[in-house]
Amino acid sequence: MSSALRTRLLAVLATVATAVAGLSVRALTDGWFGKYAGDALYTVLVYALIVLVWPRVSPVRVAAGALVFSWVVEFAQLTPIPAALSEASVVARLVLGSTFGAVDLVAYAAGAALAGAAHALLRRRASERETASP
C-alpha cells in the first residue's frame, strides 16, 4: 500500500474519531473544558481533512492551514452572517458557530499544535520503519 493511501486511510479514521470525540465532549461535559476541548477538536478535524486531501503536506503546513481556517471562521463571527446561518441550520451552527470569543483562538492553536505534533511523530515512526526494513 502506498504511503499516500495509508495516510489518507489514517486521515479518514482520524476524521471520524475526532468528530465523535468533539460531539461527545460537548454533550457530556460542561463548562470551560467542554467548550475549549470542542474548539481544539474542531481544528484537529480541519487538520485531518486537510491531510485527507493533501496527504504529503508537512505537518507544519497542515497545522498552519488548519489554524488559519479556524481563525478565519472565528473572525467571521464578528459579522452577522454566521449567526444568521446558524439559526437556520444545525450543520452551519456546528461548522460556523455564532459568536466571537477571543479565547477560542487559543484553543484552536492548541488543537493545531497537538495535531501537528502527533502527525510529525507518526511520520517519523513510519520513516524509521521504512528505513529499518530490508
PDB file of N, CA and C in Angstrom, residues 19-121:
ATOM      1  N   ALA A  19     -14.529  13.727  15.071  1.00  0.00           N
ATOM      2  CA  ALA A  19     -15.925  14.189  15.062  1.00  0.00           C
ATOM      3  C   ALA A  19     -16.698  13.580  16.229  1.00  0.00           C
ATOM      4  N   VAL A  20     -16.517  12.292  16.457  1.00  0.00           N
ATOM      5  CA  VAL A  20     -17.186  11.626  17.587  1.00  0.00           C
ATOM      6  C   VAL A  20     -16.706  12.218  18.910  1.00  0.00           C
ATOM      7  N   ALA A  21     -15.394  12.406  19.039  1.00  0.00           N
ATOM      8  CA  ALA A  21     -14.848  12.975  20.279  1.00  0.00           C
ATOM      9  C   ALA A  21     -15.368  14.389  20.505  1.00  0.00           C
ATOM     10  N   GLY A  22     -15.382  15.197  19.465  1.00  0.00           N
ATOM     11  CA  GLY A  22     -15.849  16.578  19.601  1.00  0.00           C
ATOM     12  C   GLY A  22     -17.313  16.667  20.015  1.00  0.00           C
ATOM     13  N   LEU A  23     -18.153  15.881  19.369  1.00  0.00           N
ATOM     14  CA  LEU A  23     -19.575  15.890  19.718  1.00  0.00           C
ATOM     15  C   LEU A  23     -19.798  15.316  21.116  1.00  0.00           C
ATOM     16  N   SER A  24     -19.015  14.289  21.469  1.00  0.00           N
ATOM     17  CA  SER A  24     -19.143  13.685  22.805  1.00  0.00           C
ATOM     18  C   SER A  24     -18.701  14.639  23.895  1.00  0.00           C
ATOM     19  N   VAL A  25     -17.593  15.332  23.684  1.00  0.00           N
ATOM     20  CA  VAL A  25     -17.092  16.275  24.694  1.00  0.00           C
ATOM     21  C   VAL A  25     -18.125  17.358  24.938  1.00  0.00           C
ATOM     22  N   ARG A  26     -18.689  17.888  23.867  1.00  0.00           N
ATOM     23  CA  ARG A  26     -19.691  18.944  24.027  1.00  0.00           C
ATOM     24  C   ARG A  26     -20.945  18.433  24.723  1.00  0.00           C
ATOM     25  N   ALA A  27     -21.330  17.181  24.431  1.00  0.00           N
ATOM     26  CA  ALA A  27     -22.561  16.636  25.008  1.00  0.00           C
ATOM     27  C   ALA A  27     -22.387  16.170  26.450  1.00  0.00           C
ATOM     28  N   LEU A  28     -21.193  15.699  26.798  1.00  0.00           N
ATOM     29  CA  LEU A  28     -21.003  15.053  28.097  1.00  0.00           C
ATOM     30  C   LEU A  28     -20.313  15.909  29.146  1.00  0.00           C
ATOM     31  N   THR A  29     -19.742  17.030  28.747  1.00  0.00           N
ATOM     32  CA  THR A  29     -19.053  17.871  29.728  1.00  0.00           C
ATOM     33  C   THR A  29     -19.640  19.275  29.722  1.00  0.00           C
ATOM     34  N   ASP A  30     -19.483  19.929  30.834  1.00  0.00           N
ATOM     35  CA  ASP A  30     -19.956  21.304  30.969  1.00  0.00           C
ATOM     36  C   ASP A  30     -18.774  22.224  31.186  1.00  0.00           C
ATOM     37  N   GLY A  31     -19.053  23.493  31.105  1.00  0.00           N
ATOM     38  CA  GLY A  31     -18.056  24.483  31.471  1.00  0.00           C
ATOM     39  C   GLY A  31     -16.971  24.671  30.435  1.00  0.00           C
ATOM     40  N   TRP A  32     -15.870  25.232  30.926  1.00  0.00           N
ATOM     41  CA  TRP A  32     -14.788  25.633  30.041  1.00  0.00           C
ATOM     42  C   TRP A  32     -14.146  24.447  29.336  1.00  0.00           C
ATOM     43  N   PHE A  33     -14.024  23.299  30.037  1.00  0.00           N
ATOM     44  CA  PHE A  33     -13.356  22.158  29.418  1.00  0.00           C
ATOM     45  C   PHE A  33     -14.087  21.705  28.159  1.00  0.00           C
ATOM     46  N   GLY A  34     -15.383  21.527  28.268  1.00  0.00           N
ATOM     47  CA  GLY A  34     -16.168  21.088  27.114  1.00  0.00           C
ATOM     48  C   GLY A  34     -16.102  22.062  25.963  1.00  0.00           C
ATOM     49  N   LYS A  35     -16.187  23.338  26.285  1.00  0.00           N
ATOM     50  CA  LYS A  35     -16.168  24.350  25.235  1.00  0.00           C
ATOM     51  C   LYS A  35     -14.830  24.400  24.526  1.00  0.00           C
ATOM     52  N   TYR A  36     -13.750  24.500  25.289  1.00  0.00           N
ATOM     53  CA  TYR A  36     -12.447  24.684  24.661  1.00  0.00           C
ATOM     54  C   TYR A  36     -11.866  23.390  24.106  1.00  0.00           C
ATOM     55  N   ALA A  37     -12.203  22.253  24.713  1.00  0.00           N
ATOM     56  CA  ALA A  37     -11.800  20.974  24.118  1.00  0.00           C
ATOM     57  C   ALA A  37     -12.502  20.810  22.774  1.00  0.00           C
ATOM     58  N   GLY A  38     -13.770  21.195  22.721  1.00  0.00           N
ATOM     59  CA  GLY A  38     -14.503  21.146  21.458  1.00  0.00           C
ATOM     60  C   GLY A  38     -13.880  22.045  20.411  1.00  0.00           C
ATOM     61  N   ASP A  39     -13.454  23.229  20.818  1.00  0.00           N
ATOM     62  CA  ASP A  39     -12.794  24.153  19.883  1.00  0.00           C
ATOM     63  C   ASP A  39     -11.492  23.558  19.357  1.00  0.00           C
ATOM     64  N   ALA A  40     -10.699  22.996  20.258  1.00  0.00           N
ATOM     65  CA  ALA A  40      -9.429  22.391  19.847  1.00  0.00           C
ATOM     66  C   ALA A  40      -9.685  21.221  18.888  1.00  0.00           C
ATOM     67  N   LEU A  41     -10.685  20.411  19.202  1.00  0.00           N
ATOM     68  CA  LEU A  41     -11.006  19.278  18.341  1.00  0.00           C
ATOM     69  C   LEU A  41     -11.545  19.739  16.986  1.00  0.00           C
ATOM     70  N   TYR A  42     -12.193  20.880  16.934  1.00  0.00           N
ATOM     71  CA  TYR A  42     -12.639  21.454  15.654  1.00  0.00           C
ATOM     72  C   TYR A  42     -11.434  21.638  14.740  1.00  0.00           C
ATOM     73  N   THR A  43     -10.365  22.199  15.266  1.00  0.00           N
ATOM     74  CA  THR A  43      -9.165  22.418  14.462  1.00  0.00           C
ATOM     75  C   THR A  43      -8.486  21.099  14.125  1.00  0.00           C
ATOM     76  N   VAL A  44      -8.517  20.129  15.033  1.00  0.00           N
ATOM     77  CA  VAL A  44      -7.971  18.805  14.733  1.00  0.00           C
ATOM     78  C   VAL A  44      -8.754  18.180  13.571  1.00  0.00           C
ATOM     79  N   LEU A  45     -10.059  18.365  13.552  1.00  0.00           N
ATOM     80  CA  LEU A  45     -10.884  17.848  12.457  1.00  0.00           C
ATOM     81  C   LEU A  45     -10.502  18.505  11.131  1.00  0.00           C
ATOM     82  N   VAL A  46     -10.347  19.819  11.147  1.00  0.00           N
ATOM     83  CA  VAL A  46      -9.913  20.526   9.935  1.00  0.00           C
ATOM     84  C   VAL A  46      -8.544  20.001   9.506  1.00  0.00           C
ATOM     85  N   TYR A  47      -7.659  19.787  10.451  1.00  0.00           N
ATOM     86  CA  TYR A  47      -6.323  19.245  10.180  1.00  0.00           C
ATOM     87  C   TYR A  47      -6.446  17.906   9.442  1.00  0.00           C
ATOM     88  N   ALA A  48      -7.252  16.997   9.996  1.00  0.00           N
ATOM     89  CA  ALA A  48      -7.410  15.672   9.388  1.00  0.00           C
ATOM     90  C   ALA A  48      -7.986  15.764   7.985  1.00  0.00           C
ATOM     91  N   LEU A  49      -8.910  16.681   7.771  1.00  0.00           N
ATOM     92  CA  LEU A  49      -9.489  16.844   6.435  1.00  0.00           C
ATOM     93  C   LEU A  49      -8.461  17.363   5.435  1.00  0.00           C
ATOM     94  N   ILE A  50      -7.586  18.245   5.880  1.00  0.00           N
ATOM     95  CA  ILE A  50      -6.517  18.736   5.000  1.00  0.00           C
ATOM     96  C   ILE A  50      -5.585  17.581   4.624  1.00  0.00           C
ATOM     97  N   VAL A  51      -5.223  16.754   5.600  1.00  0.00           N
ATOM     98  CA  VAL A  51      -4.352  15.604   5.323  1.00  0.00           C
ATOM     99  C   VAL A  51      -5.041  14.632   4.371  1.00  0.00           C
ATOM    100  N   LEU A  52      -6.345  14.475   4.511  1.00  0.00           N
ATOM    101  CA  LEU A  52      -7.097  13.603   3.615  1.00  0.00           C
ATOM    102  C   LEU A  52      -6.965  14.060   2.164  1.00  0.00           C
ATOM    103  N   VAL A  53      -7.034  15.356   1.949  1.00  0.00           N
ATOM    104  CA  VAL A  53      -6.945  15.899   0.596  1.00  0.00           C
ATOM    105  C   VAL A  53      -5.502  15.956   0.106  1.00  0.00           C
ATOM    106  N   TRP A  54      -4.589  16.374   0.968  1.00  0.00           N
ATOM    107  CA  TRP A  54      -3.167  16.525   0.610  1.00  0.00           C
ATOM    108  C   TRP A  54      -2.305  15.708   1.578  1.00  0.00           C
ATOM    109  N   PRO A  55      -2.185  14.402   1.344  1.00  0.00           N
ATOM    110  CA  PRO A  55      -1.506  13.537   2.319  1.00  0.00           C
ATOM    111  C   PRO A  55      -0.006  13.756   2.458  1.00  0.00           C
ATOM    112  N   ARG A  56       0.613  14.394   1.508  1.00  0.00           N
ATOM    113  CA  ARG A  56       2.071  14.554   1.572  1.00  0.00           C
ATOM    114  C   ARG A  56       2.518  15.906   2.128  1.00  0.00           C
ATOM    115  N   VAL A  57       1.597  16.749   2.501  1.00  0.00           N
ATOM    116  CA  VAL A  57       1.947  18.070   3.029  1.00  0.00           C
ATOM    117  C   VAL A  57       2.568  17.901   4.415  1.00  0.00           C
ATOM    118  N   SER A  58       3.544  18.729   4.721  1.00  0.00           N
ATOM    119  CA  SER A  58       4.246  18.622   6.002  1.00  0.00           C
ATOM    120  C   SER A  58       3.314  18.977   7.169  1.00  0.00           C
ATOM    121  N   PRO A  59       3.560  18.371   8.321  1.00  0.00           N
ATOM    122  CA  PRO A  59       2.739  18.672   9.499  1.00  0.00           C
ATOM    123  C   PRO A  59       2.698  20.167   9.845  1.00  0.00           C
ATOM    124  N   VAL A  60       3.799  20.866   9.660  1.00  0.00           N
ATOM    125  CA  VAL A  60       3.813  22.296   9.973  1.00  0.00           C
ATOM    126  C   VAL A  60       2.854  23.057   9.060  1.00  0.00           C
ATOM    127  N   ARG A  61       2.866  22.726   7.787  1.00  0.00           N
ATOM    128  CA  ARG A  61       1.964  23.410   6.842  1.00  0.00           C
ATOM    129  C   ARG A  61       0.511  23.055   7.095  1.00  0.00           C
ATOM    130  N   VAL A  62       0.251  21.795   7.407  1.00  0.00           N
ATOM    131  CA  VAL A  62      -1.127  21.397   7.701  1.00  0.00           C
ATOM    132  C   VAL A  62      -1.619  22.111   8.957  1.00  0.00           C
ATOM    133  N   ALA A  63      -0.777  22.159   9.987  1.00  0.00           N
ATOM    134  CA  ALA A  63      -1.160  22.843  11.229  1.00  0.00           C
ATOM    135  C   ALA A  63      -1.447  24.315  10.959  1.00  0.00           C
ATOM    136  N   ALA A  64      -0.600  24.952  10.161  1.00  0.00           N
ATOM    137  CA  ALA A  64      -0.823  26.365   9.833  1.00  0.00           C
ATOM    138  C   ALA A  64      -2.121  26.539   9.059  1.00  0.00           C
ATOM    139  N   GLY A  65      -2.381  25.660   8.107  1.00  0.00           N
ATOM    140  CA  GLY A  65      -3.612  25.754   7.325  1.00  0.00           C
ATOM    141  C   GLY A  65      -4.855  25.551   8.176  1.00  0.00           C
ATOM    142  N   ALA A  66      -4.824  24.550   9.050  1.00  0.00           N
ATOM    143  CA  ALA A  66      -5.966  24.291   9.932  1.00  0.00           C
ATOM    144  C   ALA A  66      -6.192  25.457  10.884  1.00  0.00           C
ATOM    145  N   LEU A  67      -5.102  26.022  11.389  1.00  0.00           N
ATOM    146  CA  LEU A  67      -5.225  27.159  12.306  1.00  0.00           C
ATOM    147  C   LEU A  67      -5.785  28.385  11.592  1.00  0.00           C
ATOM    148  N   VAL A  68      -5.266  28.675  10.425  1.00  0.00           N
ATOM    149  CA  VAL A  68      -5.764  29.840   9.676  1.00  0.00           C
ATOM    150  C   VAL A  68      -7.251  29.663   9.351  1.00  0.00           C
ATOM    151  N   PHE A  69      -7.638  28.483   8.897  1.00  0.00           N
ATOM    152  CA  PHE A  69      -9.050  28.243   8.594  1.00  0.00           C
ATOM    153  C   PHE A  69      -9.917  28.483   9.828  1.00  0.00           C
ATOM    154  N   SER A  70      -9.501  27.900  10.961  1.00  0.00           N
ATOM    155  CA  SER A  70     -10.275  28.050  12.199  1.00  0.00           C
ATOM    156  C   SER A  70     -10.369  29.508  12.627  1.00  0.00           C
ATOM    157  N   TRP A  71      -9.267  30.232  12.509  1.00  0.00           N
ATOM    158  CA  TRP A  71      -9.284  31.645  12.887  1.00  0.00           C
ATOM    159  C   TRP A  71     -10.156  32.460  11.949  1.00  0.00           C
ATOM    160  N   VAL A  72     -10.135  32.156  10.660  1.00  0.00           N
ATOM    161  CA  VAL A  72     -10.988  32.881   9.708  1.00  0.00           C
ATOM    162  C   VAL A  72     -12.459  32.673  10.070  1.00  0.00           C
ATOM    163  N   VAL A  73     -12.823  31.430  10.384  1.00  0.00           N
ATOM    164  CA  VAL A  73     -14.208  31.156  10.783  1.00  0.00           C
ATOM    165  C   VAL A  73     -14.545  31.933  12.060  1.00  0.00           C
ATOM    166  N   GLU A  74     -13.628  31.951  13.017  1.00  0.00           N
ATOM    167  CA  GLU A  74     -13.881  32.671  14.275  1.00  0.00           C
ATOM    168  C   GLU A  74     -14.028  34.166  14.037  1.00  0.00           C
ATOM    169  N   PHE A  75     -13.130  34.742  13.261  1.00  0.00           N
ATOM    170  CA  PHE A  75     -13.230  36.182  12.995  1.00  0.00           C
ATOM    171  C   PHE A  75     -14.466  36.519  12.162  1.00  0.00           C
ATOM    172  N   ALA A  76     -14.932  35.585  11.346  1.00  0.00           N
ATOM    173  CA  ALA A  76     -16.171  35.811  10.590  1.00  0.00           C
ATOM    174  C   ALA A  76     -17.351  35.988  11.535  1.00  0.00           C
ATOM    175  N   GLN A  77     -17.229  35.446  12.742  1.00  0.00           N
ATOM    176  CA  GLN A  77     -18.302  35.576  13.726  1.00  0.00           C
ATOM    177  C   GLN A  77     -18.466  37.005  14.233  1.00  0.00           C
ATOM    178  N   LEU A  78     -17.549  37.873  13.869  1.00  0.00           N
ATOM    179  CA  LEU A  78     -17.708  39.295  14.194  1.00  0.00           C
ATOM    180  C   LEU A  78     -18.732  39.952  13.265  1.00  0.00           C
ATOM    181  N   THR A  79     -19.121  39.238  12.224  1.00  0.00           N
ATOM    182  CA  THR A  79     -20.173  39.714  11.317  1.00  0.00           C
ATOM    183  C   THR A  79     -21.463  38.979  11.669  1.00  0.00           C
ATOM    184  N   PRO A  80     -22.597  39.438  11.187  1.00  0.00           N
ATOM    185  CA  PRO A  80     -23.865  38.757  11.499  1.00  0.00           C
ATOM    186  C   PRO A  80     -24.122  37.504  10.657  1.00  0.00           C
ATOM    187  N   ILE A  81     -23.297  37.229   9.677  1.00  0.00           N
ATOM    188  CA  ILE A  81     -23.573  36.134   8.748  1.00  0.00           C
ATOM    189  C   ILE A  81     -23.569  34.760   9.418  1.00  0.00           C
ATOM    190  N   PRO A  82     -22.515  34.368  10.162  1.00  0.00           N
ATOM    191  CA  PRO A  82     -22.551  33.041  10.792  1.00  0.00           C
ATOM    192  C   PRO A  82     -23.721  32.854  11.764  1.00  0.00           C
ATOM    193  N   ALA A  83     -24.060  33.881  12.511  1.00  0.00           N
ATOM    194  CA  ALA A  83     -25.186  33.765  13.452  1.00  0.00           C
ATOM    195  C   ALA A  83     -26.488  33.517  12.705  1.00  0.00           C
ATOM    196  N   ALA A  84     -26.685  34.228  11.606  1.00  0.00           N
ATOM    197  CA  ALA A  84     -27.904  34.046  10.810  1.00  0.00           C
ATOM    198  C   ALA A  84     -27.950  32.638  10.212  1.00  0.00           C
ATOM    199  N   LEU A  85     -26.838  32.174   9.682  1.00  0.00           N
ATOM    200  CA  LEU A  85     -26.788  30.826   9.114  1.00  0.00           C
ATOM    201  C   LEU A  85     -26.964  29.766  10.196  1.00  0.00           C
ATOM    202  N   SER A  86     -26.416  30.018  11.388  1.00  0.00           N
ATOM    203  CA  SER A  86     -26.532  29.075  12.496  1.00  0.00           C
ATOM    204  C   SER A  86     -27.961  28.932  12.988  1.00  0.00           C
ATOM    205  N   GLU A  87     -28.731  29.999  12.885  1.00  0.00           N
ATOM    206  CA  GLU A  87     -30.144  29.929  13.268  1.00  0.00           C
ATOM    207  C   GLU A  87     -30.929  29.056  12.303  1.00  0.00           C
ATOM    208  N   ALA A  88     -30.502  29.009  11.049  1.00  0.00           N
ATOM    209  CA  ALA A  88     -31.224  28.278  10.021  1.00  0.00           C
ATOM    210  C   ALA A  88     -30.813  26.812   9.924  1.00  0.00           C
ATOM    211  N   SER A  89     -29.618  26.457  10.429  1.00  0.00           N
ATOM    212  CA  SER A  89     -29.121  25.102  10.204  1.00  0.00           C
ATOM    213  C   SER A  89     -28.234  24.637  11.348  1.00  0.00           C
ATOM    214  N   VAL A  90     -28.475  23.412  11.805  1.00  0.00           N
ATOM    215  CA  VAL A  90     -27.635  22.813  12.840  1.00  0.00           C
ATOM    216  C   VAL A  90     -26.217  22.596  12.297  1.00  0.00           C
ATOM    217  N   VAL A  91     -26.115  22.179  11.052  1.00  0.00           N
ATOM    218  CA  VAL A  91     -24.805  21.961  10.449  1.00  0.00           C
ATOM    219  C   VAL A  91     -24.024  23.268  10.416  1.00  0.00           C
ATOM    220  N   ALA A  92     -24.671  24.350  10.014  1.00  0.00           N
ATOM    221  CA  ALA A  92     -23.997  25.654   9.990  1.00  0.00           C
ATOM    222  C   ALA A  92     -23.556  26.051  11.392  1.00  0.00           C
ATOM    223  N   ARG A  93     -24.366  25.757  12.389  1.00  0.00           N
ATOM    224  CA  ARG A  93     -24.006  26.083  13.769  1.00  0.00           C
ATOM    225  C   ARG A  93     -22.759  25.312  14.191  1.00  0.00           C
ATOM    226  N   LEU A  94     -22.684  24.037  13.804  1.00  0.00           N
ATOM    227  CA  LEU A  94     -21.516  23.223  14.157  1.00  0.00           C
ATOM    228  C   LEU A  94     -20.258  23.684  13.425  1.00  0.00           C
ATOM    229  N   VAL A  95     -20.404  24.094  12.170  1.00  0.00           N
ATOM    230  CA  VAL A  95     -19.246  24.479  11.369  1.00  0.00           C
ATOM    231  C   VAL A  95     -18.836  25.922  11.608  1.00  0.00           C
ATOM    232  N   LEU A  96     -19.805  26.820  11.682  1.00  0.00           N
ATOM    233  CA  LEU A  96     -19.507  28.261  11.735  1.00  0.00           C
ATOM    234  C   LEU A  96     -19.606  28.886  13.114  1.00  0.00           C
ATOM    235  N   GLY A  97     -20.315  28.245  14.033  1.00  0.00           N
ATOM    236  CA  GLY A  97     -20.543  28.887  15.325  1.00  0.00           C
ATOM    237  C   GLY A  97     -21.434  30.100  15.148  1.00  0.00           C
ATOM    238  N   SER A  98     -21.471  30.949  16.188  1.00  0.00           N
ATOM    239  CA  SER A  98     -22.338  32.117  16.067  1.00  0.00           C
ATOM    240  C   SER A  98     -21.768  33.369  16.711  1.00  0.00           C
ATOM    241  N   THR A  99     -20.954  33.198  17.764  1.00  0.00           N
ATOM    242  CA  THR A  99     -20.431  34.379  18.446  1.00  0.00           C
ATOM    243  C   THR A  99     -18.913  34.295  18.581  1.00  0.00           C
ATOM    244  N   PHE A 100     -18.274  35.425  18.436  1.00  0.00           N
ATOM    245  CA  PHE A 100     -16.822  35.511  18.536  1.00  0.00           C
ATOM    246  C   PHE A 100     -16.373  35.378  19.986  1.00  0.00           C
ATOM    247  N   GLY A 101     -15.294  34.633  20.186  1.00  0.00           N
ATOM    248  CA  GLY A 101     -14.673  34.522  21.500  1.00  0.00           C
ATOM    249  C   GLY A 101     -13.166  34.510  21.331  1.00  0.00           C
ATOM    250  N   ALA A 102     -12.486  35.482  21.864  1.00  0.00           N
ATOM    251  CA  ALA A 102     -11.037  35.584  21.680  1.00  0.00           C
ATOM    252  C   ALA A 102     -10.298  34.371  22.240  1.00  0.00           C
ATOM    253  N   VAL A 103     -10.790  33.804  23.327  1.00  0.00           N
ATOM    254  CA  VAL A 103     -10.122  32.644  23.927  1.00  0.00           C
ATOM    255  C   VAL A 103     -10.209  31.429  23.003  1.00  0.00           C
ATOM    256  N   ASP A 104     -11.237  31.397  22.157  1.00  0.00           N
ATOM    257  CA  ASP A 104     -11.348  30.313  21.190  1.00  0.00           C
ATOM    258  C   ASP A 104     -10.111  30.241  20.294  1.00  0.00           C
ATOM    259  N   LEU A 105      -9.526  31.389  19.998  1.00  0.00           N
ATOM    260  CA  LEU A 105      -8.343  31.435  19.142  1.00  0.00           C
ATOM    261  C   LEU A 105      -7.191  30.633  19.759  1.00  0.00           C
ATOM    262  N   VAL A 106      -7.077  30.690  21.076  1.00  0.00           N
ATOM    263  CA  VAL A 106      -6.031  29.936  21.786  1.00  0.00           C
ATOM    264  C   VAL A 106      -6.332  28.438  21.714  1.00  0.00           C
ATOM    265  N   ALA A 107      -7.591  28.072  21.893  1.00  0.00           N
ATOM    266  CA  ALA A 107      -7.966  26.658  21.824  1.00  0.00           C
ATOM    267  C   ALA A 107      -7.683  26.097  20.435  1.00  0.00           C
ATOM    268  N   TYR A 108      -7.952  26.885  19.397  1.00  0.00           N
ATOM    269  CA  TYR A 108      -7.653  26.435  18.028  1.00  0.00           C
ATOM    270  C   TYR A 108      -6.150  26.226  17.854  1.00  0.00           C
ATOM    271  N   ALA A 109      -5.353  27.117  18.402  1.00  0.00           N
ATOM    272  CA  ALA A 109      -3.895  26.988  18.300  1.00  0.00           C
ATOM    273  C   ALA A 109      -3.429  25.713  19.018  1.00  0.00           C
ATOM    274  N   ALA A 110      -4.009  25.424  20.164  1.00  0.00           N
ATOM    275  CA  ALA A 110      -3.649  24.207  20.892  1.00  0.00           C
ATOM    276  C   ALA A 110      -4.000  22.966  20.067  1.00  0.00           C
ATOM    277  N   GLY A 111      -5.172  22.964  19.455  1.00  0.00           N
ATOM    278  CA  GLY A 111      -5.570  21.832  18.613  1.00  0.00           C
ATOM    279  C   GLY A 111      -4.633  21.643  17.436  1.00  0.00           C
ATOM    280  N   ALA A 112      -4.258  22.744  16.780  1.00  0.00           N
ATOM    281  CA  ALA A 112      -3.342  22.659  15.632  1.00  0.00           C
ATOM    282  C   ALA A 112      -1.975  22.147  16.076  1.00  0.00           C
ATOM    283  N   ALA A 113      -1.493  22.632  17.214  1.00  0.00           N
ATOM    284  CA  ALA A 113      -0.185  22.205  17.715  1.00  0.00           C
ATOM    285  C   ALA A 113      -0.188  20.726  18.086  1.00  0.00           C
ATOM    286  N   LEU A 114      -1.222  20.276  18.766  1.00  0.00           N
ATOM    287  CA  LEU A 114      -1.298  18.862  19.159  1.00  0.00           C
ATOM    288  C   LEU A 114      -1.426  17.951  17.945  1.00  0.00           C
ATOM    289  N   ALA A 115      -2.258  18.332  16.988  1.00  0.00           N
ATOM    290  CA  ALA A 115      -2.412  17.521  15.776  1.00  0.00           C
ATOM    291  C   ALA A 115      -1.112  17.483  14.990  1.00  0.00           C
ATOM    292  N   GLY A 116      -0.451  18.624  14.881  1.00  0.00           N
ATOM    293  CA  GLY A 116       0.818  18.675  14.162  1.00  0.00           C
ATOM    294  C   GLY A 116       1.884  17.821  14.829  1.00  0.00           C
ATOM    295  N   ALA A 117       1.937  17.865  16.151  1.00  0.00           N
ATOM    296  CA  ALA A 117       2.921  17.057  16.881  1.00  0.00           C
ATOM    297  C   ALA A 117       2.644  15.564  16.698  1.00  0.00           C
ATOM    298  N   ALA A 118       1.381  15.164  16.797  1.00  0.00           N
ATOM    299  CA  ALA A 118       1.024  13.756  16.608  1.00  0.00           C
ATOM    300  C   ALA A 118       1.346  13.303  15.183  1.00  0.00           C
ATOM    301  N   HIS A 119       1.037  14.142  14.211  1.00  0.00           N
ATOM    302  CA  HIS A 119       1.305  13.822  12.808  1.00  0.00           C
ATOM    303  C   HIS A 119       2.811  13.689  12.568  1.00  0.00           C
ATOM    304  N   ALA A 120       3.594  14.604  13.092  1.00  0.00           N
ATOM    305  CA  ALA A 120       5.052  14.547  12.925  1.00  0.00           C
ATOM    306  C   ALA A 120       5.612  13.282  13.564  1.00  0.00           C
ATOM    307  N   LEU A 121       5.103  12.908  14.724  1.00  0.00           N
ATOM    308  CA  LEU A 121       5.557  11.690  15.398  1.00  0.00           C
ATOM    309  C   LEU A 121       5.224  10.456  14.565  1.00  0.00           C
TER     310      LEU A 121
END
